[in-house]
Amino acid sequence: MTGTTGVAVVGCGPTGLLLAGDLAEAGVPVTVLEKRPRGISNLTRAFALHARTLEQLDMRGLADELESLGHPLTRLGLSDGLTLDLSGLPTRFPHVLVIPQYEVERVLERRAREAGAEFVYEAEVTALTQDASGVTVLGRGMEPLRAAYVVGTDGMRSTVREAVGLPFPGRSVIRSVVLADVRLSEDPPDLLTAGTTGDAFALLIPFGDGYHRVVGWHRSHDVPDDAPLDLAEIQDIVRTALGRDYGMHDPRWLSRFHSDERQAPTYRAGRVFLAGDAAHVHSPAGGQGMNTGLQDAANLSWKLAAVLNGRADDSLLDTYDTERHPVGRTVLRSSGALIRLAMANHPWTRGLRLLLTTLVTHFPTLRRKAMHQVTGLAYSYGPGLTGRRAPDIPLPGNTRLYEALRRGNFVLLTQIPYEAASRPHLTTSEWSGPRTLLIRPDGYIVWTAKSPSPTALEQALLDHVGPPDHPTRIS
């Protein structure tokens, strides 16, 4: 017997959980398929939420809770000698939040469950077949499932990506990166402690439970992922990169992995989409991996909901690839540049690192560009104001734009009253700004005009929000 759902999300990481929660809150039936048993592992790699991701989570009413679980860091070290002061960022979150991925997953899973998302664990997807009306998902440990759309958020070795025949071109950028969870006898000087010598780099990040995550690499330890790893090797790498190992002891987990730079040529294949690591992977430099995946989900979810709820044509879904693929490509390039600078060991490459560090440090325009790109604030989906991130504008009634976006609606900011009862998926607010703004559910400006006529405003709403449920009245 084949079950049915609106969207099948394959993979239960942060990207899939945010997507599932958004869809469920929008009234779309969604089923999450996860091959692992139920439970959230603390053996995770991601440890940072950047400003734009926190803004997206604020639009869902989750940011304040996550802020209480993490540690804000206003200075972000990207490579030896290059540190960005984030405290002046134009956002409610002028910092990077150091927080283990498992804490993010717990909050996102709870939200998705409360909204009505269905979870099926120990369900390993093995095949997909799609036609003009939907996709049939087959797998071990699950009944066949029929969905209008499928989203693969199942990681670098994505079964969904392979099932639709999409390649994953790229290469390994660094091998034999080590991970360890250890206790320390001495407290590091900073919340996030990082260092590089060219021959080695290391990063120490606290879990908050007495353990620290260690990420390290040494040029002389270029071995396969399955090569034996012990605490002595970890200590040696950390001492080389940081000058001391802070008395690390009692490891509860040791692992070795390689970091790839890969990107699917498209994020859409008919009724199947890719997001997160299934669509793109890159070096961990800059801590952008989980953030990029979460922002993929924020971009795709409202579009799927609009199509499945009959407010938009399927062609809207093409804009997911159009908008997010260039962002993924930029993240691959920027994180790749950072990791190569950290690994630099020749005089000319070290000289280049020093030059770039000097330029970014002493030229405010370059420094601001670097900060906005790493934190996600710089990305735009169109020219001029259209497609740009909307700031968290204060609104009448002691509220903010991002609070108004928590309903999952478009938000219209206008200088004249607008009766929105005919469009339940539109929230309106008067404001004193110089232009009328229409904000997408993911917080980007989709349309703007200075003193638009009622006819022009109504046409913009028809184009972007959809037709009214009954005739409108403009006053």
Steps between C-alpha positions, in 0.01 A plus 500: 500500500638841403473793738464860382639834609551847360879509537738220594816633666782247493745566781453621855783751540454874560411575136230233484360592840465870420336416168259254660402746771434778250285276281302359790432847639376601154249212507688280253506126585867409538675173580863486612685178411816425700710185471639533855308398812321779682731712711735794456871428514744735670772388257442791263738726310315831475536752781401842371188696413574819308301822505278438197414151618408639842278753325327217314450319829370823656234504225390164641509604866798274577802729516464615860480142628809400303683809621436382856659163418811635326780748549522818289839577353556850364848440360542236232848377406512381138872436459824582674487870585164565326226572752163656425325713762131421451367732769412773248292284266161657411294225662344398827766226508840672461695183580547138411319267740718210609253215550525126428297375206308259722348790695380654175355166391311454830328837466419451131369145552272608782356778286441264204328241720278758667399630158395150389792368294512120486831322568594152380828367639713206384364569153779478244395644164630287212313623190280776362269498199327817390231590249292805416297484821747392767786287627493147639760439769618144564727375774589251769312520829213702350187464294506658153419869529338721239586872523432804286863604550813352659788692657832326557669634811688174548857624501808475286433138401141581407294205380244745364761674286622168363145377438424793266835465325655832601882500514697654786815636336789632704800379694650461843653823624654359817551147633539354846326768702461368854212546739496421870286569804727542802515642847756773572700555818555869414249751369586641156537880484199550271157349448614391156873433489662466157849508358701404193866468410469399136603147592211456744183662620272431795171622638356452849127551562314433828193276510384648828494160670866488605626375164666692217489415132843499338538546126856459375724431204873444450676492167712200596195287595351456152340157544169335400185563702506148644860525629530448877472815712597546863512784751875540460459605135231752597722644771794532261290689243358737760841573652641575154216736408424661838823458694341282770235230530327636814535167676248317285393161631212249516394504133146371447526505120775510238453517124682583180341639183577680176344824382367527145392785277206377294177640359217345304452670160137573585295476818184389318421189297129507416311457827815425699716763671834496680594713800784523749792259466310297239532803271838643602791422732805708578776550754403578860686834489271782607241266649257546210383143435196465725411864437492461123277193529257671736472793262439258211205366697368848579507587130327182381238442767272798436511434125394138542223611735377765255485247214338221702247739654399618153633855526781470244592313185760221505738733311561686828701198612755562223610812688636283782787381280536841335544670837680245712743337255710820463510535879627145535767566238615815681522317833709226339741760365528709815537209742747338261708817493503514880612140542773542239628811678504309829698219333747736330861390554694651208646851533286645221174353633580617851575840352163500330332411830678790670399737219134399513498522879647849481250615236197371688629636830570854374232559236149529652323425169683169457453414867127570482467292182681207663283519813174523308592207278611265778192585709260467207376860514647585159309255283233645275260343251464789259615845390454811708254475787312212339641175634691666782477387861242708686636638828300442817298820465322630814123503449210670678379330817849439641565215260752417225492377142648162590226449758242581232660235275441225759161423347675382184326773299613765259520834681394827336643819646310797362443867575124472440250257656436178307217262576660154499201289607469368145851357519548290815862432395587871510586699812488878468646779706519873457844650526666836441769385260551666162380202294236231505665162557372147444703247697513127417442245779877440514573865571609628157351797316302374200350831382535867582363828368487863604138611550349229277152541360230266633502321164878448509485375857222256421691369198811443712298304754340296222844422351668400825241410764235360272136585427275616784247266653234765433500854354733747670434847624773763488461813712 
